[in-house]
Amino acid sequence: MKAFVLRSFGSADQLELREVDTPVPGPGEVLVRVRATSVQPYDWHTMRGEPYAARLLRGGPGFRRPRLAILGADIAGEVAAVGRDVTLFRPGDAVYAMPKGGGFAEYACVRESELAPKPGNLSFAQAAAVPMAANTALIGLRDQGRVQAGQRVLVNGASGGVGTFAVQLARAFGAQVTGVCGTRNLELVRSLGAHEVVDYTAADLMRTGRRYDLMLDIAGGRSGWAYRRVLTPAGTLVLVGGPPGRWVQPAGHVMAAMMAAPLMSARVALADVVACTENRQNLATLSGLIEDGRVSPVIDRSFPFAELPAAVRYQEQGHASGKVVVES
Ligand SMILES: NC(=O)c1ccc[n+]([C@@H]2O[C@H](COP(=O)([O-])OP(=O)(O)OC[C@H]3O[C@@H](n4cnc5c(N)ncnc54)[C@H](OP(=O)(O)O)[C@@H]3O)[C@@H](O)[C@H]2O)c1
């Protein structure tokens, strides 16, 4: 099969299109013909081996060499073959998943327990936009944020991959949603259901005088300690992301906020999609919301498979409005 193989840590120039062996599904595994994948910060952090501090972690990008040869955290496609003991899927089924790697290829092997049927009303490209970004927003709002109907929810970084899902999910959970984004995305974020929008280039979020029950911090423009000023005393700050950096960011932003938590009246929690063990159940929940028409992926740009490195370079600029997808 054809795959983009990561030669060594570095830029998207290190992604080389090669002919490699097609994986063979083992017991409990499913071989998926990848029809679309999506690109997100997780991919280029892993590609660069950044932040460097993450190289010390078990399950990180690797120390001297990439742990993963083939990146690509999200896939949508058709079941090509099933391994022994697989009972839920058969060849030809349309599926999607968050394998956390392996998506930048023609075929990927996924554990049956990680795979879900593709929402019937989405194309493969749309479905590939969903898994990691929407799952992160779901974990952040529902599990860590314990969002309740009627609460005032602030989504900081509302126009990117995670944010466009977070605005729609918060709205679907019955919250009063305020989205923070740049000028060119104000209309987009409103159209996703935000009751209010704040332009981060024109207004200081800390000086609006508004307080929120729950803040999902995706962009991380200010410190967690500073955010106490926009939270109600019993509010919750859920940390998702932060500014990229070479040594410790965005993890440094998240860790600093966790360290400040004991000094804050607000509850501080972390959304960590990589550690999530409920991916299949969460994809089923998301499929329900998508098929009901309450959530819909926003695609900024789609690239053909042969131009996958260009898709990564585009996503790395940090200004995607929604998701960047790659179609085979
Ligand atoms: N914790 C987890 O499990 C997890 C999972 C997924 C992602 N993440 C992290 O979450 C972050 C966002 O991921 P993503 O996939 O949504 O990225 P993305 O798609 O690249 O999001 C970029 C968006 O952020 C907006 N933005 C940039 N600076 C902003 C600011 N100061 N205030 C408000 N919006 C701002 C940009 O708008 P403009 O063009 O207007 O600047 C752009 O629309 C990353 O740090 C990523 O690593 C964490």
PDB file of N, CA, C and O in Angstrom, residues 130-156:
ATOM      1  N   VAL A 130     -14.264  14.211  12.328  1.00  0.00           N
ATOM      2  CA  VAL A 130     -14.943  14.143  13.625  1.00  0.00           C
ATOM      3  C   VAL A 130     -14.109  13.579  14.778  1.00  0.00           C
ATOM      4  O   VAL A 130     -14.029  14.217  15.844  1.00  0.00           O
ATOM      5  N   PRO A 131     -13.479  12.390  14.654  1.00  0.00           N
ATOM      6  CA  PRO A 131     -13.106  11.642  15.864  1.00  0.00           C
ATOM      7  C   PRO A 131     -12.311  12.403  16.927  1.00  0.00           C
ATOM      8  O   PRO A 131     -12.818  12.591  18.040  1.00  0.00           O
ATOM      9  N   MET A 132     -11.094  12.825  16.646  1.00  0.00           N
ATOM     10  CA  MET A 132     -10.306  13.392  17.746  1.00  0.00           C
ATOM     11  C   MET A 132     -10.840  14.746  18.212  1.00  0.00           C
ATOM     12  O   MET A 132     -10.970  14.999  19.418  1.00  0.00           O
ATOM     13  N   ALA A 133     -11.186  15.617  17.279  1.00  0.00           N
ATOM     14  CA  ALA A 133     -11.622  16.964  17.661  1.00  0.00           C
ATOM     15  C   ALA A 133     -12.953  16.929  18.411  1.00  0.00           C
ATOM     16  O   ALA A 133     -13.104  17.555  19.473  1.00  0.00           O
ATOM     17  N   ALA A 134     -13.925  16.197  17.873  1.00  0.00           N
ATOM     18  CA  ALA A 134     -15.243  16.171  18.516  1.00  0.00           C
ATOM     19  C   ALA A 134     -15.191  15.410  19.831  1.00  0.00           C
ATOM     20  O   ALA A 134     -15.851  15.789  20.817  1.00  0.00           O
ATOM     21  N   ASN A 135     -14.400  14.349  19.875  1.00  0.00           N
ATOM     22  CA  ASN A 135     -14.255  13.570  21.109  1.00  0.00           C
ATOM     23  C   ASN A 135     -13.640  14.446  22.203  1.00  0.00           C
ATOM     24  O   ASN A 135     -14.053  14.406  23.363  1.00  0.00           O
ATOM     25  N   THR A 136     -12.661  15.257  21.836  1.00  0.00           N
ATOM     26  CA  THR A 136     -12.036  16.171  22.808  1.00  0.00           C
ATOM     27  C   THR A 136     -13.076  17.146  23.360  1.00  0.00           C
ATOM     28  O   THR A 136     -13.159  17.387  24.577  1.00  0.00           O
ATOM     29  N   ALA A 137     -13.869  17.709  22.465  1.00  0.00           N
ATOM     30  CA  ALA A 137     -14.891  18.669  22.906  1.00  0.00           C
ATOM     31  C   ALA A 137     -15.922  17.983  23.806  1.00  0.00           C
ATOM     32  O   ALA A 137     -16.358  18.550  24.824  1.00  0.00           O
ATOM     33  N   LEU A 138     -16.272  16.745  23.458  1.00  0.00           N
ATOM     34  CA  LEU A 138     -17.259  16.005  24.261  1.00  0.00           C
ATOM     35  C   LEU A 138     -16.718  15.699  25.654  1.00  0.00           C
ATOM     36  O   LEU A 138     -17.395  15.918  26.668  1.00  0.00           O
ATOM     37  N   ILE A 139     -15.481  15.219  25.702  1.00  0.00           N
ATOM     38  CA  ILE A 139     -14.866  14.909  26.998  1.00  0.00           C
ATOM     39  C   ILE A 139     -14.759  16.183  27.839  1.00  0.00           C
ATOM     40  O   ILE A 139     -15.036  16.190  29.034  1.00  0.00           O
ATOM     41  N   GLY A 140     -14.340  17.268  27.176  1.00  0.00           N
ATOM     42  CA  GLY A 140     -14.147  18.538  27.899  1.00  0.00           C
ATOM     43  C   GLY A 140     -15.436  19.081  28.476  1.00  0.00           C
ATOM     44  O   GLY A 140     -15.472  19.513  29.640  1.00  0.00           O
ATOM     45  N   LEU A 141     -16.491  19.056  27.694  1.00  0.00           N
ATOM     46  CA  LEU A 141     -17.753  19.642  28.159  1.00  0.00           C
ATOM     47  C   LEU A 141     -18.521  18.696  29.082  1.00  0.00           C
ATOM     48  O   LEU A 141     -18.935  19.078  30.176  1.00  0.00           O
ATOM     49  N   ARG A 142     -18.724  17.471  28.642  1.00  0.00           N
ATOM     50  CA  ARG A 142     -19.605  16.537  29.368  1.00  0.00           C
ATOM     51  C   ARG A 142     -18.906  15.883  30.557  1.00  0.00           C
ATOM     52  O   ARG A 142     -19.429  15.916  31.682  1.00  0.00           O
ATOM     53  N   ASP A 143     -17.708  15.321  30.341  1.00  0.00           N
ATOM     54  CA  ASP A 143     -17.068  14.525  31.391  1.00  0.00           C
ATOM     55  C   ASP A 143     -16.302  15.401  32.371  1.00  0.00           C
ATOM     56  O   ASP A 143     -16.470  15.275  33.580  1.00  0.00           O
ATOM     57  N   GLN A 144     -15.442  16.275  31.862  1.00  0.00           N
ATOM     58  CA  GLN A 144     -14.642  17.119  32.760  1.00  0.00           C
ATOM     59  C   GLN A 144     -15.402  18.377  33.165  1.00  0.00           C
ATOM     60  O   GLN A 144     -15.298  18.834  34.289  1.00  0.00           O
ATOM     61  N   GLY A 145     -16.178  18.944  32.254  1.00  0.00           N
ATOM     62  CA  GLY A 145     -16.905  20.184  32.558  1.00  0.00           C
ATOM     63  C   GLY A 145     -18.237  19.967  33.233  1.00  0.00           C
ATOM     64  O   GLY A 145     -18.783  20.879  33.832  1.00  0.00           O
ATOM     65  N   ARG A 146     -18.776  18.731  33.162  1.00  0.00           N
ATOM     66  CA  ARG A 146     -20.079  18.390  33.760  1.00  0.00           C
ATOM     67  C   ARG A 146     -21.122  19.451  33.402  1.00  0.00           C
ATOM     68  O   ARG A 146     -21.838  19.982  34.260  1.00  0.00           O
ATOM     69  N   VAL A 147     -21.157  19.787  32.121  1.00  0.00           N
ATOM     70  CA  VAL A 147     -22.031  20.864  31.642  1.00  0.00           C
ATOM     71  C   VAL A 147     -23.500  20.559  31.928  1.00  0.00           C
ATOM     72  O   VAL A 147     -23.933  19.408  31.850  1.00  0.00           O
ATOM     73  N   GLN A 148     -24.233  21.612  32.309  1.00  0.00           N
ATOM     74  CA  GLN A 148     -25.669  21.501  32.605  1.00  0.00           C
ATOM     75  C   GLN A 148     -26.429  22.470  31.708  1.00  0.00           C
ATOM     76  O   GLN A 148     -25.910  23.554  31.388  1.00  0.00           O
ATOM     77  N   ALA A 149     -27.651  22.085  31.367  1.00  0.00           N
ATOM     78  CA  ALA A 149     -28.509  22.983  30.575  1.00  0.00           C
ATOM     79  C   ALA A 149     -28.673  24.307  31.321  1.00  0.00           C
ATOM     80  O   ALA A 149     -28.795  24.323  32.548  1.00  0.00           O
ATOM     81  N   GLY A 150     -28.628  25.384  30.584  1.00  0.00           N
ATOM     82  CA  GLY A 150     -28.834  26.713  31.174  1.00  0.00           C
ATOM     83  C   GLY A 150     -27.552  27.373  31.660  1.00  0.00           C
ATOM     84  O   GLY A 150     -27.539  28.570  31.954  1.00  0.00           O
ATOM     85  N   GLN A 151     -26.467  26.603  31.757  1.00  0.00           N
ATOM     86  CA  GLN A 151     -25.198  27.201  32.217  1.00  0.00           C
ATOM     87  C   GLN A 151     -24.629  28.130  31.145  1.00  0.00           C
ATOM     88  O   GLN A 151     -24.846  27.931  29.956  1.00  0.00           O
ATOM     89  N   ARG A 152     -23.854  29.100  31.627  1.00  0.00           N
ATOM     90  CA  ARG A 152     -23.143  29.985  30.698  1.00  0.00           C
ATOM     91  C   ARG A 152     -21.774  29.351  30.417  1.00  0.00           C
ATOM     92  O   ARG A 152     -20.974  29.169  31.336  1.00  0.00           O
ATOM     93  N   VAL A 153     -21.558  29.033  29.149  1.00  0.00           N
ATOM     94  CA  VAL A 153     -20.323  28.328  28.757  1.00  0.00           C
ATOM     95  C   VAL A 153     -19.508  29.202  27.812  1.00  0.00           C
ATOM     96  O   VAL A 153     -20.035  29.745  26.833  1.00  0.00           O
ATOM     97  N   LEU A 154     -18.226  29.332  28.125  1.00  0.00           N
ATOM     98  CA  LEU A 154     -17.311  30.106  27.292  1.00  0.00           C
ATOM     99  C   LEU A 154     -16.377  29.138  26.562  1.00  0.00           C
ATOM    100  O   LEU A 154     -15.688  28.334  27.200  1.00  0.00           O
ATOM    101  N   VAL A 155     -16.372  29.223  25.227  1.00  0.00           N
ATOM    102  CA  VAL A 155     -15.468  28.384  24.430  1.00  0.00           C
ATOM    103  C   VAL A 155     -14.373  29.294  23.888  1.00  0.00           C
ATOM    104  O   VAL A 155     -14.615  30.110  22.991  1.00  0.00           O
ATOM    105  N   ASN A 156     -13.173  29.169  24.460  1.00  0.00           N
ATOM    106  CA  ASN A 156     -12.056  30.035  24.055  1.00  0.00           C
ATOM    107  C   ASN A 156     -11.244  29.319  22.983  1.00  0.00           C
ATOM    108  O   ASN A 156     -10.519  28.363  23.272  1.00  0.00           O
TER     109      ASN A 156
END
